[in-house]
Coordinates of C-alpha atoms in Angstrom, one line a residue:
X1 CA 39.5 18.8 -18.0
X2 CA 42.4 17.0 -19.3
X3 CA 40.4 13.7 -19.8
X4 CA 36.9 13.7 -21.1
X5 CA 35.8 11.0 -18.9
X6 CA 33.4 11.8 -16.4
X7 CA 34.4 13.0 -13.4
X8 CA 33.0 10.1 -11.1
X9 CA 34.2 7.3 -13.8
X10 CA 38.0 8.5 -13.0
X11 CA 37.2 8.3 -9.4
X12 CA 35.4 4.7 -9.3
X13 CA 36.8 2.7 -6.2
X14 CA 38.8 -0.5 -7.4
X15 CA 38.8 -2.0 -3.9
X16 CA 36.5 -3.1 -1.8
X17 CA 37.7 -0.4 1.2
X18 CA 37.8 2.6 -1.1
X19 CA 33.4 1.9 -1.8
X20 CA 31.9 5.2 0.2
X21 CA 29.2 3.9 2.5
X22 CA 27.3 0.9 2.7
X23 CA 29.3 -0.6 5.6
X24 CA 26.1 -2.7 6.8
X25 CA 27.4 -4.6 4.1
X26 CA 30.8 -4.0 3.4
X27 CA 32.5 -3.0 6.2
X28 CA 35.1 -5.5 7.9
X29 CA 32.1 -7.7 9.6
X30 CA 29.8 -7.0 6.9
X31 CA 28.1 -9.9 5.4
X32 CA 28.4 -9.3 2.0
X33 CA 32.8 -8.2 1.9
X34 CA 33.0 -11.6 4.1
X35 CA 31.2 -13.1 1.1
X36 CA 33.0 -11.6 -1.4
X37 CA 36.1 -12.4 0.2
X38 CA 35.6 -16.0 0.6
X39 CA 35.9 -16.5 -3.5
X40 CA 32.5 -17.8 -3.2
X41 CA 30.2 -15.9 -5.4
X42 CA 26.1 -16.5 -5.2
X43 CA 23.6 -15.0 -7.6
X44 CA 22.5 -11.7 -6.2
X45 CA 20.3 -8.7 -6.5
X46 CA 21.3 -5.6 -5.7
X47 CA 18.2 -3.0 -4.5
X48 CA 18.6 0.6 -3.9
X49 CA 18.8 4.3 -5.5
X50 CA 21.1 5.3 -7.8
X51 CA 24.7 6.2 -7.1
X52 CA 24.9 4.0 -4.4
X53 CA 28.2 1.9 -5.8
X54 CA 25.9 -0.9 -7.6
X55 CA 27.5 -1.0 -10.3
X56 CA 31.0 -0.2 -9.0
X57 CA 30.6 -3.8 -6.5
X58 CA 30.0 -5.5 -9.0
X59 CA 33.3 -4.4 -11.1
X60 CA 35.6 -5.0 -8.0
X61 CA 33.6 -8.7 -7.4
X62 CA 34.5 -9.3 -10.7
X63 CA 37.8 -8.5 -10.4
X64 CA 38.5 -10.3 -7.1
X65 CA 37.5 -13.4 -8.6
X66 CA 39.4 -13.2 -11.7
X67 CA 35.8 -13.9 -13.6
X68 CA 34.8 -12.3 -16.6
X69 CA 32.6 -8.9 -16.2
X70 CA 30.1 -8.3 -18.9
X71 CA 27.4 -5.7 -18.2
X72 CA 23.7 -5.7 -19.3
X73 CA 21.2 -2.8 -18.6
X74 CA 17.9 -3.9 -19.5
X75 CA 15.9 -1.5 -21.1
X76 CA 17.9 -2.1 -23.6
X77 CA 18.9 -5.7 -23.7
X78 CA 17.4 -8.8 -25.0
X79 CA 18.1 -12.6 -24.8
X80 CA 19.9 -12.6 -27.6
X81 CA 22.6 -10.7 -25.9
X82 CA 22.7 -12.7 -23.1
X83 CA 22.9 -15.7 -25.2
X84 CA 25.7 -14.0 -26.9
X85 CA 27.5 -14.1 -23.8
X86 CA 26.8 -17.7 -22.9
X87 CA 28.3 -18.6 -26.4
X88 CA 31.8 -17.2 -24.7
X89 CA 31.4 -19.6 -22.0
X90 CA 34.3 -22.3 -21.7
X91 CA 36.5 -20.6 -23.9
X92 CA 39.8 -18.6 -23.8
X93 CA 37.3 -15.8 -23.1
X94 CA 36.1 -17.1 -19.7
X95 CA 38.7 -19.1 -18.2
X96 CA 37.1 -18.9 -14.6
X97 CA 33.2 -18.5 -15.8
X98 CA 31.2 -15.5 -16.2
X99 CA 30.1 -12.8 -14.1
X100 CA 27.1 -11.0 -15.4
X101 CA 25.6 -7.6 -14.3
X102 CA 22.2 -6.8 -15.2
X103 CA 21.2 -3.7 -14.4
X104 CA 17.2 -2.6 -13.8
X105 CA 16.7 -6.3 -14.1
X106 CA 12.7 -4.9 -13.3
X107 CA 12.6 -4.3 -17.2
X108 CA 13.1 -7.8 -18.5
X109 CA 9.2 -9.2 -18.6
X110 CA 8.3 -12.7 -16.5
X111 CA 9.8 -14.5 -19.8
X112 CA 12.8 -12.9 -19.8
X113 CA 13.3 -13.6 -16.1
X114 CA 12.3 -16.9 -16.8
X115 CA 14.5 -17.1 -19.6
X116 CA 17.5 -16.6 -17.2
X117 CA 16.9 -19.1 -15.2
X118 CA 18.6 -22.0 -17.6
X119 CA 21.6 -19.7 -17.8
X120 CA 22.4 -19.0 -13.9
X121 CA 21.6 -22.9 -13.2
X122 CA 24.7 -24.6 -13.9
X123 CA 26.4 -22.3 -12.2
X124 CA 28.5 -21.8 -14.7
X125 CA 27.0 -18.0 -15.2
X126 CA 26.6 -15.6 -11.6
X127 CA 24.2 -13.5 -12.0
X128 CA 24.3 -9.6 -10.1
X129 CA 20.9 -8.2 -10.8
X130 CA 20.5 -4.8 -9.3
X131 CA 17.0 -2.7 -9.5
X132 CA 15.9 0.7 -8.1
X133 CA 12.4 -1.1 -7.2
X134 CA 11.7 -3.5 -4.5
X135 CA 12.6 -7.1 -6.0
X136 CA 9.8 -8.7 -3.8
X137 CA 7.3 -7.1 -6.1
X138 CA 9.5 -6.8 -9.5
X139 CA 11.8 -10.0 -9.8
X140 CA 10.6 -13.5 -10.8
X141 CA 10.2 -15.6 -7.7
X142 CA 12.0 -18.9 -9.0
X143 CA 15.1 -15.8 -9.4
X144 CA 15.0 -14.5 -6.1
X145 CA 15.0 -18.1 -4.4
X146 CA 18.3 -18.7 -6.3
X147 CA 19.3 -15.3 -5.3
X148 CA 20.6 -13.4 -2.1
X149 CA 19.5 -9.9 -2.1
X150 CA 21.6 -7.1 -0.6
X151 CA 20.1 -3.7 -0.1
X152 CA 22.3 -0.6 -0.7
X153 CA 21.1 2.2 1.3
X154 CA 21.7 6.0 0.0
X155 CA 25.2 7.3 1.1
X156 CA 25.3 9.6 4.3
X157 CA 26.8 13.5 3.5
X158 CA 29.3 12.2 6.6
X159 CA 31.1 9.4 3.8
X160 CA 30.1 11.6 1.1
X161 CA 32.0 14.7 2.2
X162 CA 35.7 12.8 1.5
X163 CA 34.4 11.5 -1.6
X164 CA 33.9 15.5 -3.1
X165 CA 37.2 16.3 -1.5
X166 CA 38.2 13.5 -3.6
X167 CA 37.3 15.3 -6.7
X168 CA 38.2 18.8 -6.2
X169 CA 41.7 17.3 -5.5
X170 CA 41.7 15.2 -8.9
X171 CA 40.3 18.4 -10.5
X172 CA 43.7 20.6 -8.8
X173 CA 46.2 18.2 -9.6
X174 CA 44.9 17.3 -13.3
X175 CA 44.4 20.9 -14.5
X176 CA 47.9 22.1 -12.9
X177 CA 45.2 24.4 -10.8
X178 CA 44.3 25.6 -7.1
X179 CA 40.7 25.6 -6.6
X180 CA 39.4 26.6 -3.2
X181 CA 36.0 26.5 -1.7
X182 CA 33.9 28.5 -0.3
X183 CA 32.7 27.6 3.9
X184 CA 29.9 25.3 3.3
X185 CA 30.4 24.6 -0.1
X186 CA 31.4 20.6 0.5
X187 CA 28.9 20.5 3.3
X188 CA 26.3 21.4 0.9
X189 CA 27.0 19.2 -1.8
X190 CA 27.6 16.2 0.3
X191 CA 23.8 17.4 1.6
X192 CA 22.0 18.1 -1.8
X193 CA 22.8 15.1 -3.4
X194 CA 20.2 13.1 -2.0
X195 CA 22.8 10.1 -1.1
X196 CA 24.2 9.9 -4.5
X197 CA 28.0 9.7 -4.7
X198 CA 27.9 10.0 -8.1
X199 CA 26.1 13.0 -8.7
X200 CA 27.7 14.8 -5.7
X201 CA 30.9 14.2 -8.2
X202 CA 29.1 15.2 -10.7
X203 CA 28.0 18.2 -9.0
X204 CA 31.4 19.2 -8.4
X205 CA 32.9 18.5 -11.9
X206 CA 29.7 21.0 -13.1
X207 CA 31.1 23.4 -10.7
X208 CA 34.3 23.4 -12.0
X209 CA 32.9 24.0 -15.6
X210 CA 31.3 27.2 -14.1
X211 CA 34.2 28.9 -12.6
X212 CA 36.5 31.1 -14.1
X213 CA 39.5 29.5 -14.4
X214 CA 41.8 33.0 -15.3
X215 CA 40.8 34.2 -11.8
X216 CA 44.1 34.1 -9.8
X217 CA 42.1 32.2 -6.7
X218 CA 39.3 30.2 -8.1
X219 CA 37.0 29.6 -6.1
X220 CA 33.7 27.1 -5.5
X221 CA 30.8 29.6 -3.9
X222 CA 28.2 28.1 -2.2
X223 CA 26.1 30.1 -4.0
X224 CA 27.1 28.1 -7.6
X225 CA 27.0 24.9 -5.9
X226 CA 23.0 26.1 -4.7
X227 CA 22.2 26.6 -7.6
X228 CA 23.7 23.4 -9.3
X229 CA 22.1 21.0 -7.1
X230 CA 18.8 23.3 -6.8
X231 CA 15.9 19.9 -5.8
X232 CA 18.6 17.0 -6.5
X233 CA 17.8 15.6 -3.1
X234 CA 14.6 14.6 -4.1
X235 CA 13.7 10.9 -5.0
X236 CA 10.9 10.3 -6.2
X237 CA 9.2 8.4 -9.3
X238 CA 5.3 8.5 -9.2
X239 CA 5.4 5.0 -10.1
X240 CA 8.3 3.3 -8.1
X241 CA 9.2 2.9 -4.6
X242 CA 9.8 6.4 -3.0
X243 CA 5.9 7.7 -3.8
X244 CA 4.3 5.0 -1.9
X245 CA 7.5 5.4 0.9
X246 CA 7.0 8.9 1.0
X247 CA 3.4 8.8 0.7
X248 CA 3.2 6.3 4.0
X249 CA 5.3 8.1 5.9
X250 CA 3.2 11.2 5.5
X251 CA 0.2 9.1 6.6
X252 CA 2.2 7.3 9.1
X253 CA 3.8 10.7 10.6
X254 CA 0.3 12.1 10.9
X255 CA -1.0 9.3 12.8
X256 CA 2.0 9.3 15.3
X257 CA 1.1 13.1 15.9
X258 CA 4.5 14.2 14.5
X259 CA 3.9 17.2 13.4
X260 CA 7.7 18.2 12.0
X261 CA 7.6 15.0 10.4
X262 CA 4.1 15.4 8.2
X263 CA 4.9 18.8 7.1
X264 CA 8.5 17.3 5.7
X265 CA 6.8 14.9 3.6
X266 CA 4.3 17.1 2.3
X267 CA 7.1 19.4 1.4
X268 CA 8.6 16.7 -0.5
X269 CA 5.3 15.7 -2.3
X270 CA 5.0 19.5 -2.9
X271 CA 8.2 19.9 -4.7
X272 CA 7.8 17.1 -6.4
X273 CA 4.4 18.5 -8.0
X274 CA 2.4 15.9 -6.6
X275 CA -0.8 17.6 -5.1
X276 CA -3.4 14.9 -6.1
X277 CA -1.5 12.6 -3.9
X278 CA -1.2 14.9 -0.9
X279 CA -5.0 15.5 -1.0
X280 CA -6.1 12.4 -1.5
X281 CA -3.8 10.9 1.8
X282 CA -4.8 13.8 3.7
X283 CA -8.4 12.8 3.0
X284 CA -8.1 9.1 3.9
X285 CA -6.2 10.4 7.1
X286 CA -8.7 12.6 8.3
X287 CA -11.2 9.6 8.3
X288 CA -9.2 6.4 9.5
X289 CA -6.8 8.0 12.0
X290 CA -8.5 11.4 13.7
X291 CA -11.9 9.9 12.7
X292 CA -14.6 10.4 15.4
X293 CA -12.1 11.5 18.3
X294 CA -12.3 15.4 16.4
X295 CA -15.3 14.5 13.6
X296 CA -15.1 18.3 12.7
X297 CA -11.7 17.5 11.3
X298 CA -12.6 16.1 8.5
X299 CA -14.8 18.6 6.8
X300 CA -11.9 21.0 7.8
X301 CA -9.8 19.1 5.4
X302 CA -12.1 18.8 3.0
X303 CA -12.0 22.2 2.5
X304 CA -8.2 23.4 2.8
X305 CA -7.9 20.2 -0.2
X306 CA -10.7 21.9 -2.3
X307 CA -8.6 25.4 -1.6
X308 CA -5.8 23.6 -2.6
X309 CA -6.8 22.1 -5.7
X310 CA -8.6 25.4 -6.8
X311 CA -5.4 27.5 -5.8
X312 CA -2.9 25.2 -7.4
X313 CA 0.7 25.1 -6.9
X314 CA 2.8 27.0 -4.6
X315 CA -0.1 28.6 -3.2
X316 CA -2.1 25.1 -2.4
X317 CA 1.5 24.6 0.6
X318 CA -0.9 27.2 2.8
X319 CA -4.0 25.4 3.5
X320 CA -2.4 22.1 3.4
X321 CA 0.4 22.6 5.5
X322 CA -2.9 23.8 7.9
X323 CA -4.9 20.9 7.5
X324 CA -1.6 18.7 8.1
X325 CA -0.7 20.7 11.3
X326 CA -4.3 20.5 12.2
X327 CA -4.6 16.6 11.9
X328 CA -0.8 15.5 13.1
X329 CA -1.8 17.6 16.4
X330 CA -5.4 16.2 16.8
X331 CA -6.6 13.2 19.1
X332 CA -6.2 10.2 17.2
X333 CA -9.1 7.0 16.9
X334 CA -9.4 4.7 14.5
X335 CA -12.7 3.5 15.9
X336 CA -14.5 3.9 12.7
X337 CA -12.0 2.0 10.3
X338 CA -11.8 -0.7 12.9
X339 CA -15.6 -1.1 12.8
X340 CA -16.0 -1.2 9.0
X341 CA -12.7 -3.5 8.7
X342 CA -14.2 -5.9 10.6
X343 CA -17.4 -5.7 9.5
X344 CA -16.2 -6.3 5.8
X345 CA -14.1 -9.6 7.0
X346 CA -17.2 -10.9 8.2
X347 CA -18.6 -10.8 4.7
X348 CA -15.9 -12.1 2.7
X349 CA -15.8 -14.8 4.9
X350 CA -19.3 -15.5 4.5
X351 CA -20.6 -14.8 7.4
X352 CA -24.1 -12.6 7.2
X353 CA -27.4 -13.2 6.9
X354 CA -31.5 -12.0 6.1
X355 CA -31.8 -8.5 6.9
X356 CA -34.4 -8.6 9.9
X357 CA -38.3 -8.3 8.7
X358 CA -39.1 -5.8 11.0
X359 CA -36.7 -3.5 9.5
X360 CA -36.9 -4.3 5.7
X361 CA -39.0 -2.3 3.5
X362 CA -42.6 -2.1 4.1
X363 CA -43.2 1.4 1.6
X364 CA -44.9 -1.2 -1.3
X365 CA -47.8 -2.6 -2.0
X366 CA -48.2 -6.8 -0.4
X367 CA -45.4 -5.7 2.1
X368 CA -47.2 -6.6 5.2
X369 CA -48.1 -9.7 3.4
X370 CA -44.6 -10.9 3.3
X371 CA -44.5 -9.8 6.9
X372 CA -42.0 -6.7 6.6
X373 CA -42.5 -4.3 8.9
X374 CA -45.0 -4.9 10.8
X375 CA -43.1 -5.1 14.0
X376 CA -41.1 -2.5 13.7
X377 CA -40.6 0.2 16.6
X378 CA -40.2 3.9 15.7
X379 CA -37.2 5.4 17.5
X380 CA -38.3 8.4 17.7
X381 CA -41.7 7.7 19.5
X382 CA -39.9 6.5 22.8
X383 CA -37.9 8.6 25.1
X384 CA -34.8 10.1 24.2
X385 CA -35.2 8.6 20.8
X386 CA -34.6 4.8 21.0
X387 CA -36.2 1.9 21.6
X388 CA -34.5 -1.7 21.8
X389 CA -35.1 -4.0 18.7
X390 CA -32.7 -6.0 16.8
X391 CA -31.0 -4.3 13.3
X392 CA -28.2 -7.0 12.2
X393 CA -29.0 -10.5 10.9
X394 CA -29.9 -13.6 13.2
X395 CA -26.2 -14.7 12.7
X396 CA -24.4 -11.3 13.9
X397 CA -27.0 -10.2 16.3
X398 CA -25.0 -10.4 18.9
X399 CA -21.7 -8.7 16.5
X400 CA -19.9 -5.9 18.0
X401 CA -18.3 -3.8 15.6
X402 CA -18.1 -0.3 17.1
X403 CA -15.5 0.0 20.2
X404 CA -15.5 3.6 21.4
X405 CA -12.0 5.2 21.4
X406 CA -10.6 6.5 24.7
X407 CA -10.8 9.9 23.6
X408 CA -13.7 12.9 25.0
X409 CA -15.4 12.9 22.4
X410 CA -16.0 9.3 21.8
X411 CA -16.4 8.7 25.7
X412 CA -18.6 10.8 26.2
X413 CA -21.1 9.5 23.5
X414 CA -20.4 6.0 25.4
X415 CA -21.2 7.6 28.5
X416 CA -24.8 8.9 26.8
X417 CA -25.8 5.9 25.3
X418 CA -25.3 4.2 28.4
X419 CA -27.4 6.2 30.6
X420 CA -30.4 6.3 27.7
X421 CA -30.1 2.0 27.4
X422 CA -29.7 1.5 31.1
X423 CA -32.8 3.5 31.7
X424 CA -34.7 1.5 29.3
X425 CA -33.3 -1.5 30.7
X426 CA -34.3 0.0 33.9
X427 CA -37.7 0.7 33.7
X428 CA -38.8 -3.3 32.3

């Protein structure tokens, strides 16, 4: 190209109205462009993906206010370089005050954060923080109660689309050149880039790099631009945000019997190579949301994850797209989590007890002294194998745990026990 700048740098928006998407926040009732407007600039933290117009906000807010933009990223900055900036302040530098931008403010430690606090109090500094992660578990708390924070949500292909329009245009009228494209082509891009503006841009300016521009009609194929944005829609970081989204929506999918929904995220765990996760949801699904209503299910599972594992990737999609199909479509009870749940809030708040002497152990020598067992009833001695005796401590005797689920399976073992106690019950 003519310029070497990239692509998406040349096309930055420089107004608020040119910024593609985000119009929860910016469009003409939006919170934040009222905000903006007003002249009145809080400290803020921006939180969302990348090439979401972060960065680019926080060049026009800058601008608007006639205050002085410097930009930190820190993974690589210190507090010397912030301190650097504060030496500026009140000078012919700063006439109106200081704007700073800190960008993945999640990699500046708790005294760092800290640290910034004397800078951003006088007001004479605004800070725009922006992070990929979720601030309520990365950002100081004495920051984000002198902050607002504004999520930016990834870009819809719908506002993306005019953006790579944008940029085949830019590309024409720069290189003295007619590029056309291909049906599909845009649509696709817009589509692939995961809600990134900028590397939907970038995916055109690569495109442009591939094609050959002696042809007479170059042309964009959707087959090039397939190929160029091959898995870019994918977020996700084992470690941030979008594997614990993505790995509770799988759960969550599952459990709402959705069963388009499951496979889609364990397609996108697949892709992103992460089979340890999918098995070991799949695992805890099979136990806390089909649970008792289908018990079979979870030694199905069990199996199609050790076929996975032993398979490997691609091959390990077959059984667990099976065992996900399988469970998403299955009654649903989560009798058996509720029991244990609240079994284990009764003993972290204390509340348990001796384990009944009839039932302790009586297999040792001086047991009967101690008066263990010698009451106890054998279950299977009495018709239909039970016998009434109390099991759980003086203090939860009368503890109910276990609710049966209104599924057949569980309802029908209600509908057992029922007719074996009530003829005990019967025949005092």
């Amino acid at each position: 190209m003519s310029n070497q700048r990239p692509l998406a740098d040349k096309l930055r928006p420089t107004t608020l109205d040119e910024v593609v998407g985000q119009k929860h926040l910016l469009g003409k009732s939006g919170l934040l462009r009222r905000v903006i407007e007003s002249g009145r600039i809080p400290n803020m933290i921006f939180y969302g993906p990348s090439g979401t117009g972060k960065t680019t906000l926080a060049g026009i807010i800058a601008e608007k206010t006639e205050r002085t933009l410097y930009k930190l990223n820190a993974t690589s900055a210190s507090l010397s370089d912030v301190k650097a900036i504060i030496d500026n302040l009140d000078t012919m530098l700063t006439p109106n005050g200081v704007l700073l931008y800190l960008d993945e403010i999640q990699y500046f430690n708790t005294k760092q954060q800290q640290s910034l606090l004397e800078f951003i109090e006088n007001g004479k500094v605004t800070l725009i923080a922006s992070t990929t992660e979720n601030p309520y578990f990365y950002v100081y708390n004495a920051i984000l109660s002198r902050s607002t924070v504004f999520e930016f949500i990834p870009v819809t292909p719908v506002d993306i689309i005019p953006a790579v329009r944008r940029a085949i245009n830019v590309i024409n009228e720069e290189n003295d050149i007619e590029i056309t494209c291909e049906d599909g082509v845009e649509r696709h891009i817009a589509h692939a880039c995961g809600g990134d503006v900028r590397k939907a841009i970038g995916a055109v300016e690569m495109l442009f790099y591939a094609v050959p521009i002696d042809e007479r009609k170059p042309r964009f194929t959707i087959k090039d631009a397939q190929d160029i944005s091959q898995s870019s829609a994918m977020r996700y970081d084992k470690d941030g945000d979008s594997h614990y989204d993505i790995l509770s929506a799988f759960q969550k999918s599952i459990r709402g019997s959705d069963p388009n929904a499951a496979i889609h995220y364990l397609a996108r765990l697949l892709i992103a190579g992460d089979l340890p996760s999918a098995c070991r949801r799949l695992l805890v699904t099979a136990s806390e949301d089909i649970g008792l209503a289908y018990p079979q299910v979870m030694s199905i599972v069990k199996d199609c994850v050790d076929s996975a594992l032993q398979l490997g990737l691609p091959e390990a999609q077959m059984p667990l797209s099976a065992a996900v199909l399988l469970c998403a479509t299955a009654p649903k009870s989560n009798s058996a989590s509720c029991a244990v749940g609240e079994a284990m809030s009764d003993l972290r708040n204390g509340v348990s007890g001796d384990v009944p002497a009839h039932i302790k152990d009586a297999h040792y020598e001086g047991a009967k002294k101690l008066g263990n067992g010698l009451t106890y009833q054998y279950p299977h001695a009495f018709p239909n194998h039970y016998v009434a005796q109390q099991y759980l401590p003086d203090k939860l005797k009368d503890r109910e745990y276990y609710v049966a689920g209104d599924n057949k399976t569980e309802q029908a073992a209600k509908k057992y026990w029922e007719l074996v106690i009530g003829s005990v019950e019967g025949a005092k």
